[in-house]
Amino acid sequence: MATLAAPAKTGETTRERIAREAALLFQRKGFHGTGMADVLAAAGVPKGSLYHHFPNGKADLALAAADWASGSLLGIVEDAFASATRWDDGVATLSHKLAKLFEESGRWAGCPITSTLFTNEEDERSRAATAAHLDRWTEAVARHAARMGCDDPAARAEGMWMAVQGAWTLSRVRRTGDPLRRVPRLLGLAPEPR
Amino acid sequence: MATLAAPAKTGETTRERIAREAALLFQRKGFHGTGMADVLAAAGVPKGSLYHHFPNGKADLALAAADWASGSLLGIVEDAFASATRWDDGVATLSHKLAKLFEESGRWAGCPITSTLFTNEEDERSRAATAAHLDRWTEAVARHAARMGCDDPAARAEGMWMAVQGAWTLSRVRRTGDPLRRVPRLLGLAPEPR
DNA sequence: TCCAGGCTGGACCGATCGGTCCAGGGAAGG
DNA sequence: CCTTCCCTGGACCGATCGGTCCAGCCTGGA
């Protein structure tokens, strides 16, 4: 292969690069707000290449982008909770981490998968994918909650994500990461990691 | 005037009807996902008419639609809190009301103004409008919180909206109003209105 | 009665949308 | 060295996008 624009930079395939760039664009501008031309330009790839890797076009691309973004977020979650020994610490660490990322990325990017898949109106396929990703995150957090001896870890995890989703929305509206940092307080937890 | 398609039904002006229909469409399909043709069809109005009332086209329309939706939601909020004598009751009543509305409207419609204005990427005008609407709702709720003797009513109101926004998102993902009904529990309040 | 102007109806426009198609480049395998 | 095939590059397409323009209707005021 070997094209221009850093394809084999880290062994990253063209397909991965397209998915990643698409994910970042969808997150910023939404699904309908992002044109294929935007993705092409960001990934530095011609049309034929994109449609080779994603034969069903934009719909495929949305799912792949959501996959990428979901995995990325899952990594952040695991990072935050891995070193935590108490539930409060895990939630606080994650909240602050998300707030920081939000601010570093221009204080506009929302939840990666709701941004990507939700503007895609009543398409059941992408809605189901969204639910699956959210379940994965919830399970991951619930596992940590259980490890730390929380009662009803599933409910804890679900509640945390509800708060995070709300905070993400408010953070975008206010253009500040503060609502995300207020997640622990909303849940009645210690606001800072110990 | 007098056109077809229920213009003077309730003394409603053409402009109002367009704004309302646009609001409902934006809420369901997002800003970029809704075409002017959709709005035209829903409102039963020709192009010339729409552009007479909204000279700046879609951008104007988004702001007007958000106004309409914001006022509508504010009415729901006032309704829910008007008869409440305790904070818990107000929040529970509102949560259940929103859950019911969500389910009745096809379990898809999210927050009316974030749906409308957020897909509109980094446009500062609409972001500011979103913030203003949210402030209005927060103030209204804070007023009730103060009336009921809550400490720090502003923080209470802000927290409630954070939870509601998160619940709205989760309700859409799961296609059930349950997350909205779980808002009081998330906030550590009585889950049912007394 | 007639005039003026707000509003409607719809033809029309260029730009951009997502998507198709195929010629050819280039590495891998024989 | 030659064949094979995956992938690239980009020309091209019809549909749809948001938006413009203007003729004419209808109403309220003089």
CSV table of C-alpha atoms (C1' of nucleotides) in Angstrom, one decimal:
chain,number,residue,atom,x,y,z
A,1,MET,CA,0.0,0.0,0.0
A,2,ALA,CA,1.8,3.1,1.2
A,3,THR,CA,0.1,6.3,0.4
A,4,LEU,CA,0.6,9.8,1.6
A,5,ALA,CA,-0.6,11.3,4.9
A,6,ALA,CA,0.8,9.0,7.6
A,7,PRO,CA,-0.9,5.8,6.9
A,8,ALA,CA,1.6,3.4,8.4
A,9,LYS,CA,2.7,5.8,11.1
A,10,THR,CA,1.9,3.4,13.9
A,11,GLY,CA,0.8,0.5,11.8
A,12,GLU,CA,-2.6,2.1,11.7
A,13,THR,CA,-4.6,1.0,8.8
A,14,THR,CA,-6.4,3.3,6.4
A,15,ARG,CA,-9.7,2.0,7.6
A,16,GLU,CA,-8.8,2.8,11.2
A,17,ARG,CA,-7.7,6.2,10.3
A,18,ILE,CA,-11.0,6.9,8.5
A,19,ALA,CA,-13.0,5.6,11.4
A,20,ARG,CA,-11.1,7.7,13.9
A,21,GLU,CA,-11.3,10.9,12.0
A,22,ALA,CA,-15.0,10.3,11.3
A,23,ALA,CA,-15.6,9.8,15.0
A,24,LEU,CA,-13.9,13.0,15.9
A,25,LEU,CA,-16.0,14.9,13.3
A,26,PHE,CA,-19.3,13.3,14.3
A,27,GLN,CA,-18.6,14.2,17.9
A,28,ARG,CA,-18.1,17.8,17.0
A,29,LYS,CA,-20.6,18.4,14.3
A,30,GLY,CA,-23.0,15.5,14.6
A,31,PHE,CA,-23.8,12.9,12.0
A,32,HIS,CA,-26.0,14.9,9.7
A,33,GLY,CA,-23.7,17.9,10.2
A,34,THR,CA,-20.7,16.1,8.9
A,35,GLY,CA,-20.3,15.6,5.2
A,36,MET,CA,-18.4,12.8,3.5
A,37,ALA,CA,-16.2,15.4,2.1
A,38,ASP,CA,-15.3,16.5,5.6
A,39,VAL,CA,-14.3,13.0,6.5
A,40,LEU,CA,-12.4,12.5,3.3
A,41,ALA,CA,-10.4,15.7,3.9
A,42,ALA,CA,-9.7,14.9,7.5
A,43,ALA,CA,-8.5,11.4,6.8
A,44,GLY,CA,-6.6,12.4,3.7
A,45,VAL,CA,-8.2,9.7,1.6
A,46,PRO,CA,-10.0,9.7,-1.7
A,47,LYS,CA,-13.6,8.7,-2.1
A,48,GLY,CA,-13.0,5.3,-3.7
A,49,SER,CA,-10.9,4.3,-0.8
A,50,LEU,CA,-13.5,5.2,1.7
A,51,TYR,CA,-16.2,3.3,-0.1
A,52,HIS,CA,-14.0,0.4,-0.5
A,53,HIS,CA,-13.6,0.1,3.3
A,54,PHE,CA,-17.2,1.1,4.0
A,55,PRO,CA,-19.4,-0.3,1.2
A,56,ASN,CA,-22.6,0.9,2.8
A,57,GLY,CA,-21.2,4.4,3.0
A,58,LYS,CA,-22.2,6.8,5.8
A,59,ALA,CA,-24.2,4.3,7.8
A,60,ASP,CA,-21.3,1.9,8.0
A,61,LEU,CA,-19.0,4.7,8.8
A,62,ALA,CA,-21.2,5.8,11.7
A,63,LEU,CA,-21.1,2.4,13.3
A,64,ALA,CA,-17.4,2.1,12.8
A,65,ALA,CA,-16.8,5.5,14.2
A,66,ALA,CA,-19.0,4.7,17.2
A,67,ASP,CA,-17.0,1.5,17.8
A,68,TRP,CA,-13.8,3.4,17.8
A,69,ALA,CA,-15.1,6.1,20.1
A,70,SER,CA,-16.6,3.6,22.4
A,71,GLY,CA,-13.4,1.7,22.8
A,72,SER,CA,-11.5,4.9,23.4
A,73,LEU,CA,-13.9,5.9,26.1
A,74,LEU,CA,-13.8,2.5,27.7
A,75,GLY,CA,-10.1,2.8,27.9
A,76,ILE,CA,-10.5,6.1,29.8
A,77,VAL,CA,-13.0,4.5,32.2
A,78,GLU,CA,-10.8,1.6,32.9
A,79,ASP,CA,-7.9,3.9,33.5
A,80,ALA,CA,-9.9,6.0,36.0
A,81,PHE,CA,-11.2,3.0,37.9
A,82,ALA,CA,-8.2,0.7,37.7
A,83,SER,CA,-6.3,2.5,40.4
A,84,ALA,CA,-9.3,3.4,42.6
A,85,THR,CA,-10.0,1.5,45.8
A,86,ARG,CA,-13.2,3.3,46.7
A,87,TRP,CA,-16.3,4.0,44.6
A,88,ASP,CA,-16.1,7.7,45.4
A,89,ASP,CA,-12.5,7.8,44.1
A,90,GLY,CA,-13.3,6.1,40.9
A,91,VAL,CA,-16.2,8.3,40.0
A,92,ALA,CA,-14.4,11.5,41.0
A,93,THR,CA,-11.3,10.5,39.0
A,94,LEU,CA,-13.4,9.7,35.9
A,95,SER,CA,-15.4,12.9,36.2
A,96,HIS,CA,-12.3,15.1,36.5
A,97,LYS,CA,-10.7,13.2,33.6
A,98,LEU,CA,-13.7,13.7,31.4
A,99,ALA,CA,-13.9,17.4,32.4
A,100,LYS,CA,-10.3,17.8,31.4
A,101,LEU,CA,-10.7,16.1,28.1
A,102,PHE,CA,-13.8,18.1,27.4
A,103,GLU,CA,-11.9,21.3,28.0
A,104,GLU,CA,-8.9,20.2,26.0
A,105,SER,CA,-10.9,19.3,23.0
A,106,GLY,CA,-12.4,22.7,22.7
A,107,ARG,CA,-15.3,22.5,25.2
A,108,TRP,CA,-17.7,21.3,22.6
A,109,ALA,CA,-17.4,17.6,22.1
A,110,GLY,CA,-20.1,15.7,23.8
A,111,CYS,CA,-20.6,12.0,24.5
A,112,PRO,CA,-18.9,10.3,21.5
A,113,ILE,CA,-21.6,7.9,20.7
A,114,THR,CA,-24.8,9.9,21.3
A,115,SER,CA,-23.3,12.6,19.2
A,116,THR,CA,-22.6,10.1,16.4
A,117,LEU,CA,-25.7,7.9,16.4
A,118,PHE,CA,-28.5,10.1,17.7
A,119,THR,CA,-28.9,12.6,15.0
A,120,ASN,CA,-29.4,9.5,12.9
A,121,GLU,CA,-33.1,9.8,13.7
A,122,GLU,CA,-35.2,6.7,14.1
A,123,ASP,CA,-32.8,4.3,12.6
A,124,GLU,CA,-33.1,1.2,14.8
A,125,ARG,CA,-29.8,-0.2,13.9
A,126,SER,CA,-27.8,2.7,15.2
A,127,ARG,CA,-30.0,3.1,18.2
A,128,ALA,CA,-29.3,-0.5,19.1
A,129,ALA,CA,-25.6,0.0,18.6
A,130,THR,CA,-25.7,3.0,21.0
A,131,ALA,CA,-27.5,0.9,23.6
A,132,ALA,CA,-24.9,-1.8,23.2
A,133,HIS,CA,-22.0,0.6,23.7
A,134,LEU,CA,-23.7,2.1,26.8
A,135,ASP,CA,-24.3,-1.3,28.2
A,136,ARG,CA,-20.6,-2.1,27.8
A,137,TRP,CA,-19.6,1.0,29.7
A,138,THR,CA,-22.2,0.3,32.4
A,139,GLU,CA,-21.0,-3.2,32.8
A,140,ALA,CA,-17.4,-2.1,33.1
A,141,VAL,CA,-18.2,0.4,35.8
A,142,ALA,CA,-20.5,-2.1,37.6
A,143,ARG,CA,-17.6,-4.6,37.7
A,144,HIS,CA,-15.5,-2.0,39.5
A,145,ALA,CA,-18.3,-1.1,41.8
A,146,ALA,CA,-18.7,-4.7,42.7
A,147,ARG,CA,-15.0,-5.1,43.3
A,148,MET,CA,-15.2,-2.2,45.7
A,149,GLY,CA,-18.0,-3.7,47.6
A,150,CYS,CA,-20.8,-1.4,46.5
A,151,ASP,CA,-24.3,-2.7,47.0
A,152,ASP,CA,-26.3,-2.9,43.8
A,153,PRO,CA,-23.4,-2.2,41.5
A,154,ALA,CA,-25.5,-2.2,38.4
A,155,ALA,CA,-27.8,0.5,39.7
A,156,ARG,CA,-24.7,2.5,40.8
A,157,ALA,CA,-23.2,2.3,37.4
A,158,GLU,CA,-26.4,3.2,35.6
A,159,GLY,CA,-26.9,6.2,37.9
A,160,MET,CA,-23.3,7.3,37.3
A,161,TRP,CA,-23.8,7.3,33.6
A,162,MET,CA,-27.1,9.1,33.8
A,163,ALA,CA,-25.3,11.9,35.7
A,164,VAL,CA,-22.4,11.9,33.3
A,165,GLN,CA,-24.7,12.2,30.3
A,166,GLY,CA,-26.5,15.1,31.9
A,167,ALA,CA,-23.2,16.7,32.9
A,168,TRP,CA,-21.9,16.3,29.3
A,169,THR,CA,-25.0,18.1,28.0
A,170,LEU,CA,-24.7,20.9,30.5
A,171,SER,CA,-21.0,21.3,29.9
A,172,ARG,CA,-21.7,21.8,26.3
A,173,VAL,CA,-24.4,24.4,26.9
A,174,ARG,CA,-22.2,26.3,29.4
A,175,ARG,CA,-19.0,25.6,27.6
A,176,THR,CA,-17.2,24.7,30.7
A,177,GLY,CA,-16.2,21.4,32.2
A,178,ASP,CA,-17.6,22.3,35.6
A,179,PRO,CA,-20.8,20.3,35.4
A,180,LEU,CA,-18.8,17.2,34.7
A,181,ARG,CA,-16.7,17.9,37.8
A,182,ARG,CA,-19.9,18.3,39.8
A,183,VAL,CA,-21.0,14.7,39.0
A,184,PRO,CA,-19.7,13.3,42.3
A,185,ARG,CA,-21.5,15.9,44.3
A,186,LEU,CA,-24.7,15.2,42.4
A,187,LEU,CA,-24.4,11.6,43.3
A,188,GLY,CA,-23.7,12.4,46.9
A,189,LEU,CA,-20.1,11.3,46.7
A,190,ALA,CA,-16.8,12.8,47.7
A,191,PRO,CA,-16.0,15.5,45.1
A,192,GLU,CA,-12.3,14.9,44.8
A,193,PRO,CA,-10.3,11.7,44.4
A,194,ARG,CA,-8.4,10.9,47.5
B,1,MET,CA,-55.2,35.7,4.7
B,2,ALA,CA,-57.1,32.4,5.1
B,3,THR,CA,-55.2,29.6,3.5
B,4,LEU,CA,-55.8,25.8,3.8
B,5,ALA,CA,-54.6,23.6,6.6
B,6,ALA,CA,-55.9,25.0,9.8
B,7,PRO,CA,-54.3,28.5,10.0
B,8,ALA,CA,-56.8,30.4,12.1
B,9,LYS,CA,-57.9,27.3,14.0
B,10,THR,CA,-57.3,28.9,17.3
B,11,GLY,CA,-56.2,32.3,16.2
B,12,GLU,CA,-52.8,30.8,15.7
B,13,THR,CA,-50.7,32.7,13.2
B,14,THR,CA,-48.9,31.2,10.3
B,15,ARG,CA,-45.6,32.1,11.9
B,16,GLU,CA,-46.5,30.3,15.1
B,17,ARG,CA,-47.6,27.2,13.3
B,18,ILE,CA,-44.4,27.1,11.3
B,19,ALA,CA,-42.3,27.5,14.5
B,20,ARG,CA,-44.3,24.8,16.3
B,21,GLU,CA,-44.0,22.3,13.5
B,22,ALA,CA,-40.3,23.0,13.1
B,23,ALA,CA,-39.8,22.6,16.8
B,24,LEU,CA,-41.4,19.1,16.7
B,25,LEU,CA,-39.4,18.1,13.7
B,26,PHE,CA,-36.1,19.3,15.1
B,27,GLN,CA,-36.8,17.5,18.3
B,28,ARG,CA,-37.3,14.3,16.5
B,29,LYS,CA,-34.8,14.4,13.7
B,30,GLY,CA,-32.3,17.1,14.8
B,31,PHE,CA,-31.5,20.4,13.1
B,32,HIS,CA,-29.4,19.0,10.2
B,33,GLY,CA,-31.6,16.0,9.9
B,34,THR,CA,-34.6,18.2,9.2
B,35,GLY,CA,-35.0,19.7,5.7
B,36,MET,CA,-36.9,22.8,4.9
B,37,ALA,CA,-39.1,20.7,2.8
B,38,ASP,CA,-40.1,18.7,5.9
B,39,VAL,CA,-41.0,21.9,7.7
B,40,LEU,CA,-43.0,23.2,4.7
B,41,ALA,CA,-44.9,20.0,4.5
B,42,ALA,CA,-45.7,19.7,8.2
B,43,ALA,CA,-46.8,23.3,8.4
B,44,GLY,CA,-48.7,23.2,5.1
B,45,VAL,CA,-47.1,26.4,3.9
B,46,PRO,CA,-45.3,27.3,0.7
B,47,LYS,CA,-41.7,28.4,0.6
B,48,GLY,CA,-42.3,32.1,0.0
B,49,SER,CA,-44.4,32.3,3.1
B,50,LEU,CA,-41.8,30.7,5.3
B,51,TYR,CA,-39.1,32.9,4.1
B,52,HIS,CA,-41.3,35.9,4.5
B,53,HIS,CA,-41.7,35.2,8.2
B,54,PHE,CA,-38.1,33.9,8.7
B,55,PRO,CA,-35.9,36.0,6.4
B,56,ASN,CA,-32.7,34.4,7.6
B,57,GLY,CA,-34.1,31.0,6.8
B,58,LYS,CA,-33.2,28.0,8.8
B,59,ALA,CA,-31.1,29.8,11.4
B,60,ASP,CA,-34.1,32.1,12.3
B,61,LEU,CA,-36.3,29.1,12.3
B,62,ALA,CA,-34.2,27.2,14.7
B,63,LEU,CA,-34.3,30.1,17.2
B,64,ALA,CA,-38.0,30.5,16.9
B,65,ALA,CA,-38.6,26.8,17.2
B,66,ALA,CA,-36.4,26.8,20.3
B,67,ASP,CA,-38.4,29.7,21.7
B,68,TRP,CA,-41.6,27.9,21.2
B,69,ALA,CA,-40.3,24.6,22.7
B,70,SER,CA,-38.8,26.4,25.6
B,71,GLY,CA,-42.0,28.1,26.5
B,72,SER,CA,-43.9,24.9,26.2
B,73,LEU,CA,-41.5,23.1,28.5
B,74,LEU,CA,-41.6,26.0,30.9
B,75,GLY,CA,-45.4,25.6,31.1
B,76,ILE,CA,-44.9,21.9,32.0
B,77,VAL,CA,-42.5,22.8,34.7
B,78,GLU,CA,-44.7,25.4,36.2
B,79,ASP,CA,-47.6,23.0,36.1
B,80,ALA,CA,-45.6,20.3,37.9
B,81,PHE,CA,-44.3,22.6,40.6
B,82,ALA,CA,-47.3,24.8,41.1
B,83,SER,CA,-49.3,22.4,43.2
B,84,ALA,CA,-46.3,20.9,45.0
B,85,THR,CA,-45.6,21.9,48.6
B,86,ARG,CA,-42.4,19.9,49.0
B,87,TRP,CA,-39.3,19.8,46.8
B,88,ASP,CA,-39.5,16.0,46.5
B,89,ASP,CA,-43.0,16.2,45.2
B,90,GLY,CA,-42.2,18.8,42.6
B,91,VAL,CA,-39.3,16.9,41.2
B,92,ALA,CA,-41.2,13.6,41.2
B,93,THR,CA,-44.2,15.1,39.5
B,94,LEU,CA,-42.1,16.7,36.8
B,95,SER,CA,-40.1,13.6,36.3
B,96,HIS,CA,-43.2,11.4,35.9
B,97,LYS,CA,-44.8,14.0,33.6
B,98,LEU,CA,-41.8,14.1,31.4
B,99,ALA,CA,-41.6,10.4,31.3
B,100,LYS,CA,-45.2,10.2,30.2
B,101,LEU,CA,-44.8,12.8,27.6
B,102,PHE,CA,-41.7,11.0,26.3
B,103,GLU,CA,-43.5,7.8,26.0
B,104,GLU,CA,-46.6,9.4,24.4
B,105,SER,CA,-44.5,11.1,21.8
B,106,GLY,CA,-42.9,7.9,20.5
B,107,ARG,CA,-40.1,7.4,23.0
B,108,TRP,CA,-37.7,9.3,20.9
B,109,ALA,CA,-38.0,13.1,21.4
B,110,GLY,CA,-35.3,14.4,23.6
B,111,CYS,CA,-34.8,17.7,25.2
B,112,PRO,CA,-36.5,20.2,22.8
B,113,ILE,CA,-33.8,22.7,22.7
B,114,THR,CA,-30.6,20.7,22.9
B,115,SER,CA,-32.1,18.6,20.0
B,116,THR,CA,-32.7,21.8,18.1
B,117,LEU,CA,-29.7,23.9,18.7
B,118,PHE,CA,-26.9,21.4,19.4
B,119,THR,CA,-26.5,19.8,16.0
B,120,ASN,CA,-25.9,23.3,14.9
B,121,GLU,CA,-22.2,22.9,15.6
B,122,GLU,CA,-20.1,25.7,16.9
B,123,ASP,CA,-22.6,28.5,16.1
B,124,GLU,CA,-22.2,30.8,19.1
B,125,ARG,CA,-25.6,32.4,18.5
B,126,SER,CA,-27.6,29.3,19.0
B,127,ARG,CA,-25.4,28.0,21.8
B,128,ALA,CA,-26.1,31.3,23.7
B,129,ALA,CA,-29.8,30.9,23.0
B,130,THR,CA,-29.7,27.4,24.4
B,131,ALA,CA,-27.9,28.6,27.5
B,132,ALA,CA,-30.5,31.3,28.0
B,133,HIS,CA,-33.4,28.9,27.8
B,134,LEU,CA,-31.8,26.6,30.2
B,135,ASP,CA,-31.2,29.5,32.6
B,136,ARG,CA,-34.8,30.4,32.4
B,137,TRP,CA,-35.9,26.9,33.3
B,138,THR,CA,-33.3,26.7,36.1
B,139,GLU,CA,-34.5,30.0,37.5
B,140,ALA,CA,-38.1,28.9,37.4
B,141,VAL,CA,-37.3,25.7,39.3
B,142,ALA,CA,-35.0,27.6,41.7
B,143,ARG,CA,-37.9,29.9,42.6
B,144,HIS,CA,-40.0,27.0,43.5
B,145,ALA,CA,-37.2,25.4,45.5
B,146,ALA,CA,-36.8,28.6,47.4
B,147,ARG,CA,-40.5,28.9,48.1
B,148,MET,CA,-40.4,25.4,49.6
B,149,GLY,CA,-37.6,26.3,51.8
B,150,CYS,CA,-34.8,24.4,50.2
B,151,ASP,CA,-31.2,25.5,51.0
B,152,ASP,CA,-29.2,26.6,48.0
B,153,PRO,CA,-32.1,26.6,45.6
B,154,ALA,CA,-30.0,27.5,42.6
B,155,ALA,CA,-27.8,24.4,43.1
B,156,ARG,CA,-30.8,22.2,43.6
B,157,ALA,CA,-32.3,23.4,40.4
B,158,GLU,CA,-29.1,23.0,38.4
B,159,GLY,CA,-28.7,19.5,39.8
B,160,MET,CA,-32.2,18.6,38.9
B,161,TRP,CA,-31.7,19.7,35.3
B,162,MET,CA,-28.4,17.9,35.1
B,163,ALA,CA,-30.2,14.7,36.1
B,164,VAL,CA,-33.1,15.3,33.8
B,165,GLN,CA,-30.8,15.9,30.8
B,166,GLY,CA,-29.0,12.7,31.5
B,167,ALA,CA,-32.2,10.8,32.0
B,168,TRP,CA,-33.5,12.2,28.7
B,169,THR,CA,-30.5,10.8,26.9
B,170,LEU,CA,-30.7,7.4,28.6
B,171,SER,CA,-34.4,7.3,27.9
B,172,ARG,CA,-33.8,7.8,24.2
B,173,VAL,CA,-31.1,5.1,24.2
B,174,ARG,CA,-33.2,2.6,26.0
B,175,ARG,CA,-36.5,3.8,24.4
B,176,THR,CA,-38.3,3.8,27.7
B,177,GLY,CA,-39.3,6.6,30.1
B,178,ASP,CA,-37.9,4.7,33.1
B,179,PRO,CA,-34.6,6.7,33.4
B,180,LEU,CA,-36.7,9.8,33.6
B,181,ARG,CA,-38.8,8.3,36.4
B,182,ARG,CA,-35.6,7.4,38.2
B,183,VAL,CA,-34.5,11.1,38.4
B,184,PRO,CA,-35.8,11.5,42.0
B,185,ARG,CA,-34.0,8.4,43.2
B,186,LEU,CA,-30.8,9.6,41.6
B,187,LEU,CA,-31.1,12.8,43.5
B,188,GLY,CA,-31.9,11.0,46.7
B,189,LEU,CA,-35.5,12.2,46.8
B,190,ALA,CA,-38.8,10.4,47.3
B,191,PRO,CA,-39.5,8.6,44.0
B,192,GLU,CA,-43.2,9.2,43.9
B,193,PRO,CA,-45.2,12.4,44.4
B,194,ARG,CA,-47.2,12.4,47.7
C,1,DT,C1',-64.2,52.5,-4.5
C,2,DC,C1',-59.6,52.2,-5.0
C,3,DC,C1',-55.1,51.9,-3.4
C,4,DA,C1',-51.2,50.1,-0.8
C,5,DG,C1',-48.8,46.6,1.2
C,6,DG,C1',-48.6,42.3,3.9
C,7,DC,C1',-48.7,37.7,2.7
C,8,DT,C1',-49.0,33.6,-0.2
C,9,DG,C1',-47.9,30.4,-3.9
C,10,DG,C1',-44.6,28.3,-6.5
C,11,DA,C1',-41.0,28.2,-10.3
C,12,DC,C1',-36.4,28.3,-10.3
C,13,DC,C1',-31.3,28.4,-8.8
C,14,DG,C1',-26.5,27.0,-7.7
C,15,DA,C1',-24.2,24.3,-4.3
C,16,DT,C1',-23.6,20.4,-2.0
C,17,DC,C1',-25.2,16.1,-0.6
C,18,DG,C1',-24.1,10.8,-0.5
C,19,DG,C1',-23.0,7.4,-3.8
C,20,DT,C1',-21.2,4.9,-8.2
C,21,DC,C1',-17.8,3.3,-11.3
C,22,DC,C1',-13.7,2.1,-13.2
C,23,DA,C1',-8.9,2.7,-14.7
C,24,DG,C1',-4.5,1.9,-12.8
C,25,DG,C1',-0.8,1.4,-9.2
C,26,DG,C1',1.9,-1.6,-6.4
C,27,DA,C1',3.0,-5.2,-3.3
C,28,DA,C1',2.8,-10.3,-2.7
C,29,DG,C1',3.0,-15.0,-4.4
C,30,DG,C1',4.2,-18.1,-8.0
D,1,DC,C1',9.3,-11.8,-14.2
D,2,DC,C1',4.6,-12.0,-14.5
D,3,DT,C1',0.2,-12.5,-12.7
D,4,DT,C1',-3.2,-11.5,-9.3
D,5,DC,C1',-5.8,-8.8,-6.5
D,6,DC,C1',-6.4,-5.4,-2.9
D,7,DC,C1',-6.6,-0.7,-2.7
D,8,DT,C1',-6.3,4.0,-4.4
D,9,DG,C1',-7.5,8.0,-7.1
D,10,DG,C1',-10.8,10.8,-8.9
D,11,DA,C1',-14.3,11.8,-12.6
D,12,DC,C1',-19.0,11.7,-12.6
D,13,DC,C1',-24.0,11.3,-11.2
D,14,DG,C1',-28.9,12.4,-9.8
D,15,DA,C1',-31.1,13.9,-5.7
D,16,DT,C1',-31.7,17.0,-2.4
D,17,DC,C1',-30.1,20.8,0.0
D,18,DG,C1',-31.2,25.9,1.6
D,19,DG,C1',-32.3,30.0,-0.6
D,20,DT,C1',-34.1,33.7,-4.2
D,21,DC,C1',-37.5,36.0,-6.7
D,22,DC,C1',-41.6,37.7,-8.3
D,23,DA,C1',-46.5,37.6,-9.8
D,24,DG,C1',-50.8,37.9,-7.8
D,25,DC,C1',-54.2,37.7,-4.1
D,26,DC,C1',-56.6,39.5,-0.3
D,27,DT,C1',-57.4,42.7,3.3
D,28,DG,C1',-57.7,47.0,5.7
D,29,DG,C1',-57.6,51.9,5.4
D,30,DA,C1',-58.5,56.3,3.0
